[in-house]
Amino acid sequence: MPEDDDEDWMKYASAGFGQTNYSLWDEETEEPEETPEVDQFDLDMPEQLGTHMEEIPRAPNPAGLKHLVRVGCCDFCLGRLGGKKRYEQTIEQSGIEIRQTVIDGNSHLANIREEIPLCPFCENLFDETDLLADIIYDSIEPYEIKRLQLGARFPKDQIEEEDAQRKRYAATGSDGLKTGLVAEIARKLNKRLDGVKLVNEKPHVLALIDVLTLTVELDVRAHYIYGRYRKLERGIPQTRWPCRACKGRGCEKCNDTGLQYESSVQDLIGNPILDVLKAEEHSFHGMGREDIDVRCMGRGRPFVIELKEPKLRSCSYEELENIINTQAAGAIEVTDLRSSNRSEVVRIKDTPADKSYTIRFKLLPMNELEYGVLTAPLDLTKTDRKSRKRKQRRGDKRKDNTKPLPTEIITEENGFNQDELTKMKKAELEAICVEHKLAKTGKKNELIERILAMPKPGSSCFDLPDHETIKSTIMSLEGTKLAQRTPDRVAHRRADLIRRRDVVTVHEPVIETMEDGVTEVEFTLRCESGTYVKETIHGDNGRTQPSVASLLKAKCEVIWLDVGDIHAD
Ligand SMILES: [Zn+2]
Ligand SMILES: [Zn+2]
């Protein structure tokens, strides 16, 4: 999942700063310890350098400083490792000062940098800090950013080598090579950046310096926008669906768009924002989703849209709303746009919110057998009751739910068949006719025909309920705890188990008898998050109990469904 990118980069970034205490911006808190004056020590430790390594004290001991100069340290490293840097100084200024002091008493070291031109601590990397600052400055120029983080990538052995040398000779608490180099580049950049803060977390852009190639890689973080959308037209999926025929590559069927449906809520919102923020791509995170044929009304569904690699980060959200709503031309509508962040994506996805739905369906006659299927007992031992206490809701996946639940009862056929009846004697056939209250007159084949045409047991239909019964039955749903076995239509992506969901409120239905004599019912209900609403109406072959169909003893065919309010935020 792309959600992990952020964390990965964080690891990367901090790895770039070395393993020791990382302190980019708080140099002032790392003032070196109080140390004796140089002169005193010069007398005490005259000529031990170069005899035994063990006898060389660490900087800022004068002998230690002299050693650093003698081995060819550059001014930057001398300042970084010498432990003499004052608050207002740069490491380079401090280095120059240290070198002068050492040369004053050891004139033979005056030209040491010409003899040893490569600094053993940084391999002259600090000479490149102006260049690197320039590269970073130029590469972030196209981006509107307020927060910049720097990182550096070093060969591992270079870091280890410097670490060992530094711990042996440098002043305690000196910055490591990575920290020191990045701090120096930051210092140079800081003077030129206007309105950009150098940060250690949550950057808009992470500039990663590769010291081997002297190049800079930019990781431009996404910009997030929160809002609510209403879907006013049916037939629009929430997110992009790749074309089934070509899996998104583009083919004749999809007009080379690679899309199964021409538009999506995601594209209708995201594409205009791409233009405004000059971003590369978008991904969409909704607080749940409605089916493609379901509208979303009321205050709309909360979402966060993620814009990848944006050049701009500030915009008028009011203007953005206008642009989106104008271009969508009534298909969708957005409100409440504002800037957001990655953690809100998690919140949006994990919030189980009650939702209101308006649904319209027609009533058709139902026979006894169909009723039997709708009301066949559900095995309620397999509910997800326990798991609902925990945070896990999405997918409701648990290992012990992999066993299939028993399927619905199989309906019995009319017990007679033609072959058997033909073999019977006429008297036997007459007896059957009497038993089933059929006329026993006529020839043998007429009797057989009559018996076969006999209505199957249970095939007689219930009378359709009157309006008053429909109304009171639907109102009685309020407060009902439904048992819903995973519908077949979603079984491929959800565990097959029975969920308990509440019907919170029910509004009075509108009942109409249409021109063709069919009764249609429309009503609004509020249910707990995760309720299968269409199934609550038609009963899903007994997988949802109770259902409006089973309560009314009538087949309920859903005509349309709208999501009204999502009761969150
Ligand atoms: Zn150096
Ligand atoms: Zn295609």
Coordinates of C-alpha atoms and ligand atoms in Angstrom, one line a residue:
M1 CA 0.0 0.0 0.0
P2 CA 1.3 3.5 -0.8
E3 CA 0.4 4.5 2.8
D4 CA 3.7 3.1 4.0
D5 CA 5.9 5.5 1.9
D6 CA 6.0 8.1 4.6
E7 CA 7.4 5.8 7.3
D8 CA 9.9 4.3 4.9
W9 CA 11.2 7.7 4.0
M10 CA 11.4 8.7 7.6
K11 CA 13.7 5.7 8.3
Y12 CA 15.8 6.6 5.2
A13 CA 16.0 10.2 6.3
S14 CA 17.1 9.6 9.8
A15 CA 19.5 6.9 8.7
G16 CA 21.2 9.6 6.8
F17 CA 22.0 11.5 9.9
G18 CA 24.2 8.9 11.5
Q19 CA 23.7 6.7 14.5
T20 CA 24.8 9.1 17.2
N21 CA 23.0 12.0 18.7
Y22 CA 21.4 13.8 15.8
S23 CA 21.5 17.6 16.3
L24 CA 21.0 19.7 13.3
W25 CA 19.7 22.9 14.7
D26 CA 20.8 22.9 18.2
E27 CA 24.5 23.4 17.8
E28 CA 24.4 26.0 20.6
T29 CA 23.4 23.3 23.1
E30 CA 26.5 21.3 22.2
E31 CA 29.0 23.8 23.4
P32 CA 32.3 22.0 24.2
E33 CA 33.3 21.5 27.8
E34 CA 35.5 24.0 29.5
T35 CA 39.1 23.4 28.6
P36 CA 42.4 24.8 29.7
E37 CA 44.2 27.5 27.6
V38 CA 46.4 26.3 24.8
D39 CA 49.6 27.8 26.1
Q40 CA 49.7 25.8 29.3
F41 CA 49.6 22.5 27.6
D42 CA 52.1 23.3 24.9
L43 CA 54.8 23.2 27.5
D44 CA 53.6 20.0 29.2
M45 CA 53.3 17.9 26.1
P46 CA 56.2 18.8 23.9
E47 CA 57.3 16.0 21.5
Q48 CA 55.1 13.0 22.0
L49 CA 53.3 13.4 18.7
G50 CA 54.1 10.6 16.3
T51 CA 55.7 8.3 18.8
H52 CA 52.9 6.4 20.4
M53 CA 49.3 6.9 19.1
E54 CA 48.0 6.2 22.6
E55 CA 49.8 9.2 24.0
I56 CA 48.0 11.7 21.8
P57 CA 45.2 13.3 23.9
R58 CA 41.9 14.2 22.3
A59 CA 41.1 17.7 21.2
P60 CA 40.6 20.3 22.5
N61 CA 43.8 19.4 24.2
P62 CA 46.5 21.5 22.3
A63 CA 48.4 18.3 21.5
G64 CA 45.2 16.8 20.1
L65 CA 44.6 19.9 18.0
K66 CA 48.2 19.8 16.8
H67 CA 47.6 16.2 15.8
L68 CA 44.5 17.1 13.8
V69 CA 46.4 19.8 11.9
R70 CA 49.4 17.5 11.4
V71 CA 47.3 14.7 9.8
G72 CA 45.9 17.1 7.2
C73 CA 42.5 18.0 8.6
C74 CA 40.6 20.6 6.6
D75 CA 39.4 23.9 8.2
F76 CA 35.8 22.6 8.4
C77 CA 36.8 19.4 10.2
L78 CA 39.2 21.2 12.4
G79 CA 36.4 23.4 13.6
R80 CA 33.9 20.5 13.8
L81 CA 36.3 18.2 15.8
G82 CA 38.4 20.7 17.7
G83 CA 35.9 21.6 20.4
K84 CA 36.8 25.3 20.3
K85 CA 33.9 26.7 18.2
R86 CA 32.2 29.7 19.8
Y87 CA 28.5 30.3 19.4
E88 CA 28.8 33.0 16.7
Q89 CA 31.4 31.1 14.7
T90 CA 31.0 28.8 11.8
I91 CA 33.0 25.6 11.9
E92 CA 35.2 26.9 9.2
Q93 CA 36.0 30.1 11.1
S94 CA 36.8 28.1 14.2
G95 CA 39.0 25.8 12.1
I96 CA 41.0 28.7 10.7
E97 CA 41.5 30.0 14.2
I98 CA 42.7 26.7 15.6
R99 CA 45.1 26.2 12.7
Q100 CA 46.6 29.6 13.3
T101 CA 47.1 28.9 16.9
V102 CA 48.8 25.6 16.1
I103 CA 51.0 27.1 13.4
D104 CA 52.1 29.9 15.7
G105 CA 53.9 27.4 17.8
N106 CA 54.7 24.9 15.0
S107 CA 55.7 26.9 11.9
H108 CA 56.6 23.7 10.0
L109 CA 52.9 22.8 9.9
A110 CA 52.1 26.0 7.9
N111 CA 51.9 24.3 4.6
I112 CA 50.6 20.9 5.7
R113 CA 47.5 21.1 3.6
E114 CA 49.6 21.3 0.5
E115 CA 51.5 18.2 1.6
I116 CA 48.4 16.3 2.6
P117 CA 45.7 17.8 0.3
L118 CA 43.0 15.2 1.2
C119 CA 41.3 15.7 4.6
P120 CA 41.4 12.3 6.3
F121 CA 38.1 13.0 8.1
C122 CA 35.8 14.2 5.3
E123 CA 37.8 13.5 2.1
N124 CA 37.3 17.2 1.3
L125 CA 33.5 16.8 1.2
F126 CA 33.1 20.1 3.0
D127 CA 34.6 21.8 0.0
E128 CA 31.5 20.7 -1.9
T129 CA 28.9 22.2 0.5
D130 CA 28.5 25.4 -1.5
L131 CA 27.8 23.3 -4.6
L132 CA 25.4 21.0 -2.8
A133 CA 23.5 23.9 -1.3
D134 CA 23.2 25.4 -4.8
I135 CA 21.9 22.1 -6.2
I136 CA 19.3 21.8 -3.4
Y137 CA 18.3 25.4 -3.8
D138 CA 17.8 25.0 -7.6
S139 CA 16.0 21.7 -7.4
I140 CA 13.4 22.9 -4.8
E141 CA 12.8 26.1 -6.7
P142 CA 9.7 24.8 -8.7
Y143 CA 8.0 23.7 -5.5
E144 CA 6.0 25.8 -3.1
I145 CA 7.2 24.5 0.3
K146 CA 7.4 25.7 3.8
R147 CA 9.2 22.7 5.4
L148 CA 12.4 21.2 4.0
Q149 CA 14.3 18.3 5.5
L150 CA 17.8 17.4 4.5
G151 CA 19.3 13.9 4.5
A152 CA 22.6 12.4 3.3
R153 CA 23.5 9.1 1.9
F154 CA 27.1 8.0 2.6
P155 CA 29.1 4.8 1.9
K156 CA 29.0 2.8 5.1
D157 CA 32.8 2.3 5.4
Q158 CA 33.5 6.0 5.1
I159 CA 31.2 6.6 8.0
E160 CA 32.7 3.8 10.1
E161 CA 36.2 5.0 9.4
E162 CA 35.4 8.6 10.3
D163 CA 33.6 7.4 13.4
A164 CA 36.6 5.5 14.7
Q165 CA 39.0 8.4 14.0
R166 CA 36.7 11.0 15.6
K167 CA 36.2 9.0 18.7
R168 CA 39.9 8.7 19.1
Y169 CA 41.1 12.3 18.4
A170 CA 38.1 14.7 18.3
A171 CA 36.6 16.6 21.2
T172 CA 33.8 14.8 23.0
G173 CA 30.4 15.7 21.6
S174 CA 31.7 16.6 18.1
D175 CA 29.3 16.2 15.3
G176 CA 29.7 13.1 13.1
L177 CA 30.5 13.5 9.4
K178 CA 26.8 13.2 8.3
T179 CA 25.4 15.5 10.9
G180 CA 28.2 18.0 10.4
L181 CA 28.0 18.0 6.6
V182 CA 24.2 18.3 6.6
A183 CA 24.4 21.1 9.2
E184 CA 26.9 23.0 7.1
I185 CA 24.7 22.7 4.0
A186 CA 21.7 23.7 6.0
R187 CA 23.5 26.8 7.3
K188 CA 24.4 27.8 3.8
L189 CA 20.9 27.2 2.6
N190 CA 19.2 28.9 5.5
K191 CA 20.7 32.2 4.5
R192 CA 19.1 32.0 1.1
L193 CA 15.7 30.4 1.8
D194 CA 12.8 32.7 2.3
G195 CA 9.9 31.3 4.2
V196 CA 11.2 27.8 4.2
K197 CA 11.9 26.2 7.5
L198 CA 14.5 23.4 7.8
V199 CA 12.9 20.7 9.8
N200 CA 13.5 17.2 11.2
E201 CA 10.0 15.8 10.7
K202 CA 6.9 16.2 8.5
P203 CA 8.7 18.0 5.7
H204 CA 7.0 19.0 2.5
V205 CA 10.2 18.0 0.7
L206 CA 13.0 15.7 1.7
A207 CA 16.2 16.5 -0.1
L208 CA 18.5 13.5 0.0
I209 CA 22.1 14.2 -0.8
D210 CA 24.3 11.4 -2.3
V211 CA 27.9 12.2 -1.4
L212 CA 29.4 9.7 -3.8
T213 CA 27.7 11.3 -6.9
L214 CA 27.3 14.7 -5.4
T215 CA 23.6 14.7 -6.5
V216 CA 20.4 15.4 -4.7
E217 CA 17.2 13.4 -4.9
L218 CA 13.9 15.1 -3.9
D219 CA 11.1 13.2 -2.2
V220 CA 8.1 15.5 -2.6
R221 CA 5.5 14.6 0.0
A222 CA 1.8 14.5 -0.9
H223 CA -0.6 17.3 -0.1
Y224 CA -3.9 16.2 1.5
I225 CA -7.3 17.8 1.2
Y226 CA -10.4 16.9 3.3
G227 CA -13.9 17.5 2.1
R228 CA -17.4 15.9 1.8
Y229 CA -19.0 14.9 -1.4
R230 CA -22.5 14.3 -2.5
K231 CA -23.1 12.0 -5.4
L232 CA -26.2 13.2 -7.2
E233 CA -26.2 10.8 -10.2
R234 CA -26.2 7.0 -10.2
G235 CA -23.8 5.0 -12.2
I236 CA -20.6 6.7 -10.9
P237 CA -18.2 4.6 -8.9
Q238 CA -16.4 6.2 -6.0
T239 CA -12.9 5.4 -7.2
R240 CA -11.4 4.6 -10.6
W241 CA -12.2 1.1 -11.9
P242 CA -9.7 -0.3 -14.3
C243 CA -11.2 -1.7 -17.5
R244 CA -12.1 -5.3 -17.0
A245 CA -11.0 -6.2 -20.6
C246 CA -7.5 -4.7 -20.5
K247 CA -6.9 -4.3 -16.8
G248 CA -6.2 -0.6 -17.3
R249 CA -3.7 -0.8 -20.2
G250 CA -6.3 0.7 -22.6
C251 CA -8.2 -1.1 -25.3
E252 CA -10.9 -0.7 -27.9
K253 CA -13.6 -1.5 -25.3
C254 CA -12.7 1.3 -23.0
N255 CA -11.7 3.8 -25.8
D256 CA -8.1 3.6 -24.6
T257 CA -9.0 5.2 -21.3
G258 CA -8.2 2.0 -19.4
L259 CA -11.3 2.7 -17.3
Q260 CA -14.4 0.6 -16.9
Y261 CA -16.5 3.7 -16.2
E262 CA -15.9 7.0 -17.8
S263 CA -15.9 9.0 -14.6
S264 CA -15.6 8.4 -10.9
V265 CA -16.1 10.6 -7.8
Q266 CA -12.3 10.4 -7.4
D267 CA -11.6 11.8 -10.9
L268 CA -14.3 14.4 -10.7
I269 CA -12.8 15.8 -7.5
G270 CA -9.1 14.9 -8.1
N271 CA -8.5 16.0 -11.7
P272 CA -9.4 19.7 -11.3
I273 CA -7.2 19.8 -8.1
L274 CA -4.3 18.3 -10.1
D275 CA -4.5 21.2 -12.4
V276 CA -4.7 23.8 -9.6
L277 CA -1.9 22.4 -7.5
K278 CA 0.1 21.1 -10.5
A279 CA 0.3 17.7 -8.9
E280 CA 1.1 14.4 -10.6
E281 CA -1.5 12.0 -9.4
H282 CA -4.3 11.6 -6.8
S283 CA -5.5 8.8 -4.6
F284 CA -8.8 8.8 -2.8
H285 CA -9.8 7.8 0.7
G286 CA -13.5 7.9 1.5
M287 CA -15.3 7.2 4.8
G288 CA -16.7 4.0 3.4
R289 CA -18.2 3.9 -0.1
E290 CA -21.6 3.6 -1.7
D291 CA -22.3 1.2 -4.5
I292 CA -22.1 2.5 -8.1
D293 CA -25.9 2.7 -8.5
V294 CA -26.4 4.4 -5.1
R295 CA -26.5 8.2 -4.7
C296 CA -25.0 9.9 -1.7
M297 CA -27.1 12.8 -0.4
G298 CA -27.5 14.7 2.8
R299 CA -24.4 16.5 4.1
G300 CA -22.3 14.2 1.9
R301 CA -19.6 11.6 2.6
P302 CA -16.3 12.7 4.2
F303 CA -13.1 12.0 2.3
V304 CA -9.5 12.9 2.1
I305 CA -7.8 13.1 -1.3
E306 CA -4.1 12.8 -1.6
L307 CA -2.3 14.8 -4.2
K308 CA 1.1 13.4 -5.2
E309 CA 4.2 15.6 -5.9
P310 CA 2.3 18.9 -5.9
K311 CA 4.1 22.0 -7.1
L312 CA 1.7 24.2 -5.1
R313 CA 0.3 23.7 -1.6
S314 CA -1.7 26.8 -0.9
C315 CA -4.9 27.6 -2.7
S316 CA -8.3 29.1 -2.0
Y317 CA -10.5 26.1 -1.1
E318 CA -13.6 28.1 -1.8
E319 CA -12.4 28.6 -5.4
L320 CA -11.4 25.0 -5.6
E321 CA -14.9 23.9 -4.6
N322 CA -16.3 26.2 -7.3
I323 CA -14.0 24.7 -10.0
I324 CA -14.8 21.1 -9.0
N325 CA -18.6 21.7 -8.8
T326 CA -18.7 23.6 -12.0
Q327 CA -16.8 21.0 -13.9
A328 CA -18.8 18.1 -12.4
A329 CA -22.0 19.8 -13.7
G330 CA -24.3 18.3 -11.2
A331 CA -22.9 14.7 -11.1
I332 CA -21.3 15.3 -7.8
E333 CA -20.8 18.3 -5.4
V334 CA -18.1 18.9 -2.8
T335 CA -18.2 21.0 0.3
D336 CA -16.1 21.8 3.4
L337 CA -12.7 21.5 1.6
R338 CA -9.7 22.2 3.8
S339 CA -6.1 21.1 4.1
S340 CA -5.6 17.8 5.8
N341 CA -2.9 15.3 6.6
R342 CA -1.9 11.7 6.4
S343 CA -3.2 10.8 9.9
E344 CA -6.6 12.0 8.9
V345 CA -6.6 9.4 6.2
V346 CA -6.4 6.8 8.9
R347 CA -9.1 8.4 10.9
I348 CA -11.4 8.6 7.9
K349 CA -10.9 5.0 7.1
D350 CA -11.3 3.7 10.6
T351 CA -14.4 5.6 11.7
P352 CA -17.4 3.4 11.8
A353 CA -20.3 5.8 11.3
D354 CA -24.0 5.4 11.3
K355 CA -25.5 6.2 7.9
S356 CA -29.0 7.1 6.7
Y357 CA -30.4 5.6 3.5
T358 CA -33.4 6.2 1.5
I359 CA -34.6 3.2 -0.4
R360 CA -37.5 2.5 -2.9
F361 CA -38.8 -1.0 -3.6
K362 CA -41.8 -2.7 -5.1
L363 CA -44.0 -5.4 -3.5
L364 CA -44.6 -8.7 -5.4
P365 CA -46.5 -11.8 -4.2
M366 CA -44.5 -14.4 -2.3
N367 CA -45.3 -18.0 -1.9
E368 CA -44.9 -20.2 1.2
L369 CA -41.7 -21.9 -0.1
E370 CA -40.0 -18.6 -0.7
Y371 CA -41.1 -17.5 2.7
G372 CA -39.6 -20.7 4.1
V373 CA -36.2 -19.8 2.6
L374 CA -36.3 -16.2 3.9
T375 CA -37.0 -17.4 7.5
A376 CA -34.8 -20.6 7.6
P377 CA -32.8 -20.5 10.9
L378 CA -29.4 -18.8 10.7
D379 CA -26.6 -20.3 12.7
L380 CA -26.0 -17.4 15.1
T381 CA -23.0 -19.1 16.8
K382 CA -20.9 -17.8 13.9
T383 CA -21.4 -14.1 14.6
D384 CA -18.6 -11.5 14.7
R385 CA -19.8 -10.2 18.0
K386 CA -16.5 -10.6 19.9
S387 CA -14.4 -9.0 17.2
R388 CA -16.6 -5.9 17.1
K389 CA -15.3 -5.0 20.6
R390 CA -11.9 -4.7 19.1
K391 CA -10.7 -2.0 16.8
Q392 CA -10.7 -4.3 13.8
R393 CA -13.7 -3.7 11.7
R394 CA -12.6 -3.5 8.1
G395 CA -12.8 -7.0 6.6
D396 CA -13.7 -8.5 9.9
K397 CA -11.2 -11.2 9.2
R398 CA -10.6 -14.0 11.6
K399 CA -9.0 -17.3 11.0
D400 CA -11.8 -19.4 12.5
N401 CA -14.4 -18.0 10.1
T402 CA -13.0 -19.7 7.1
K403 CA -15.5 -22.6 7.3
P404 CA -18.5 -22.1 5.1
L405 CA -21.8 -21.7 6.9
P406 CA -24.7 -24.0 6.0
T407 CA -26.5 -22.9 3.0
E408 CA -30.2 -22.2 2.9
I409 CA -32.7 -25.1 2.9
I410 CA -33.5 -26.8 -0.4
T411 CA -37.1 -26.5 -1.4
E412 CA -39.1 -29.7 -2.1
E413 CA -40.5 -30.3 -5.6
N414 CA -44.0 -31.6 -6.2
G415 CA -43.5 -35.3 -5.4
F416 CA -45.0 -36.9 -8.5
N417 CA -43.4 -37.7 -11.8
Q418 CA -44.8 -38.8 -15.1
D419 CA -43.1 -42.2 -15.4
E420 CA -44.4 -43.4 -12.0
L421 CA -47.9 -42.2 -12.7
T422 CA -48.0 -43.9 -16.1
K423 CA -47.2 -47.2 -14.4
M424 CA -50.1 -46.9 -11.9
K425 CA -53.5 -48.3 -12.4
K426 CA -56.4 -46.0 -13.1
A427 CA -58.0 -46.8 -9.7
E428 CA -54.8 -45.7 -8.0
L429 CA -54.8 -42.4 -9.9
E430 CA -58.4 -41.8 -9.0
A431 CA -57.5 -42.3 -5.4
I432 CA -54.7 -39.7 -5.6
C433 CA -57.2 -37.3 -7.2
V434 CA -59.7 -37.8 -4.4
E435 CA -56.9 -37.3 -1.8
H436 CA -55.9 -34.0 -3.4
K437 CA -59.5 -32.9 -3.9
L438 CA -59.2 -33.1 -7.7
A439 CA -61.9 -34.3 -10.1
K440 CA -61.6 -38.1 -10.7
T441 CA -63.4 -38.1 -14.0
G442 CA -61.8 -38.7 -17.4
K443 CA -59.3 -41.0 -19.1
K444 CA -56.1 -42.2 -17.4
N445 CA -53.9 -39.7 -19.3
E446 CA -56.3 -36.9 -18.3
L447 CA -55.9 -37.9 -14.7
I448 CA -52.1 -38.0 -14.9
E449 CA -52.1 -34.5 -16.5
R450 CA -54.4 -33.2 -13.8
I451 CA -52.2 -34.6 -11.0
L452 CA -49.0 -33.2 -12.6
A453 CA -50.6 -29.8 -13.0
M454 CA -51.6 -29.8 -9.4
P455 CA -50.0 -26.9 -7.6
K456 CA -46.8 -27.8 -5.7
P457 CA -47.1 -27.8 -2.0
G458 CA -46.3 -24.4 -0.6
S459 CA -46.7 -22.7 -3.9
S460 CA -49.7 -20.8 -2.9
C461 CA -49.0 -17.1 -2.5
F462 CA -49.7 -14.9 0.5
D463 CA -52.1 -12.0 0.1
L464 CA -50.2 -8.7 -0.3
P465 CA -50.3 -6.6 2.8
D466 CA -52.5 -3.5 2.9
H467 CA -51.0 0.0 3.3
E468 CA -51.6 0.1 7.0
T469 CA -49.8 -3.2 7.6
I470 CA -46.9 -2.1 5.4
K471 CA -46.5 1.1 7.4
S472 CA -46.6 -0.5 10.8
T473 CA -44.3 -3.3 9.8
I474 CA -41.7 -1.0 8.4
M475 CA -41.9 1.3 11.5
S476 CA -41.4 -1.8 13.7
L477 CA -37.9 -2.2 12.2
E478 CA -36.7 0.7 14.4
G479 CA -34.4 -0.7 17.1
T480 CA -34.2 -4.1 15.5
K481 CA -30.9 -6.0 15.6
L482 CA -30.4 -7.5 12.2
A483 CA -28.4 -10.7 11.6
Q484 CA -26.7 -10.5 8.3
R485 CA -24.7 -13.2 6.8
T486 CA -22.1 -11.9 4.2
P487 CA -24.0 -11.4 1.0
D488 CA -22.9 -13.5 -2.0
R489 CA -22.1 -10.3 -4.0
V490 CA -19.3 -9.3 -1.6
A491 CA -18.3 -12.8 -0.4
H492 CA -15.1 -12.7 -2.5
R493 CA -13.7 -9.9 -0.4
R494 CA -15.2 -10.4 3.0
A495 CA -15.2 -13.3 5.4
D496 CA -18.4 -15.4 5.3
L497 CA -19.9 -14.9 8.7
I498 CA -22.9 -13.4 10.4
R499 CA -22.8 -9.8 11.5
R500 CA -25.2 -8.1 14.0
R501 CA -26.2 -4.6 12.9
D502 CA -28.7 -2.2 14.4
V503 CA -31.4 -0.3 12.7
V504 CA -31.3 2.9 14.6
T505 CA -34.2 4.9 13.3
V506 CA -36.9 4.5 10.7
H507 CA -39.0 7.3 9.1
E508 CA -42.5 6.8 8.0
P509 CA -42.8 5.2 4.5
V510 CA -44.5 6.7 1.4
I511 CA -46.7 3.9 -0.1
E512 CA -47.9 4.3 -3.7
T513 CA -49.9 2.0 -6.0
M514 CA -48.6 2.6 -9.4
E515 CA -50.4 2.6 -12.8
D516 CA -49.6 -1.1 -13.4
G517 CA -51.2 -1.9 -10.0
V518 CA -47.8 -2.7 -8.3
T519 CA -47.3 -1.2 -4.9
E520 CA -44.0 0.8 -4.4
V521 CA -42.7 1.8 -1.0
E522 CA -40.1 4.4 -0.2
F523 CA -38.6 5.1 3.2
T524 CA -35.5 6.4 5.1
L525 CA -33.7 4.5 7.7
R526 CA -30.6 5.1 9.8
C527 CA -28.4 2.0 10.4
E528 CA -25.2 1.2 12.1
S529 CA -22.0 1.3 9.9
G530 CA -21.6 -1.8 7.8
T531 CA -25.3 -2.7 7.4
Y532 CA -26.2 -4.2 4.1
V533 CA -29.3 -2.1 3.3
K534 CA -30.6 -3.7 0.1
E535 CA -30.3 -7.1 1.9
T536 CA -32.3 -5.7 4.8
I537 CA -35.1 -5.1 2.3
H538 CA -35.1 -8.2 0.1
G539 CA -33.8 -10.7 2.7
D540 CA -31.0 -12.1 0.5
N541 CA -32.5 -15.6 0.5
G542 CA -32.6 -15.7 4.2
R543 CA -29.1 -14.4 4.8
T544 CA -30.5 -11.3 6.4
Q545 CA -33.0 -11.7 9.1
P546 CA -35.4 -10.3 9.8
S547 CA -36.0 -8.5 6.5
V548 CA -38.8 -6.3 5.2
A549 CA -39.7 -9.1 2.8
S550 CA -40.0 -11.7 5.5
L551 CA -42.0 -9.4 7.8
L552 CA -44.4 -8.4 5.0
K553 CA -44.6 -11.9 3.5
A554 CA -44.1 -10.3 0.1
K555 CA -41.2 -10.2 -2.3
C556 CA -39.4 -6.8 -2.2
E557 CA -37.6 -5.8 -5.3
V558 CA -35.2 -2.8 -4.7
I559 CA -35.6 0.0 -7.3
W560 CA -33.0 2.4 -6.0
L561 CA -31.0 3.3 -2.9
D562 CA -29.5 6.6 -1.8
V563 CA -27.1 7.2 1.0
G564 CA -28.4 10.2 3.0
D565 CA -26.3 11.4 5.9
I566 CA -23.1 9.9 7.2
H567 CA -23.4 10.6 10.9
A568 CA -19.8 11.5 11.6
D569 CA -17.5 14.6 11.7
Ligands
ZN1 ZN 37.5 17.6 6.4
ZN2 ZN -9.8 -1.5 -21.8

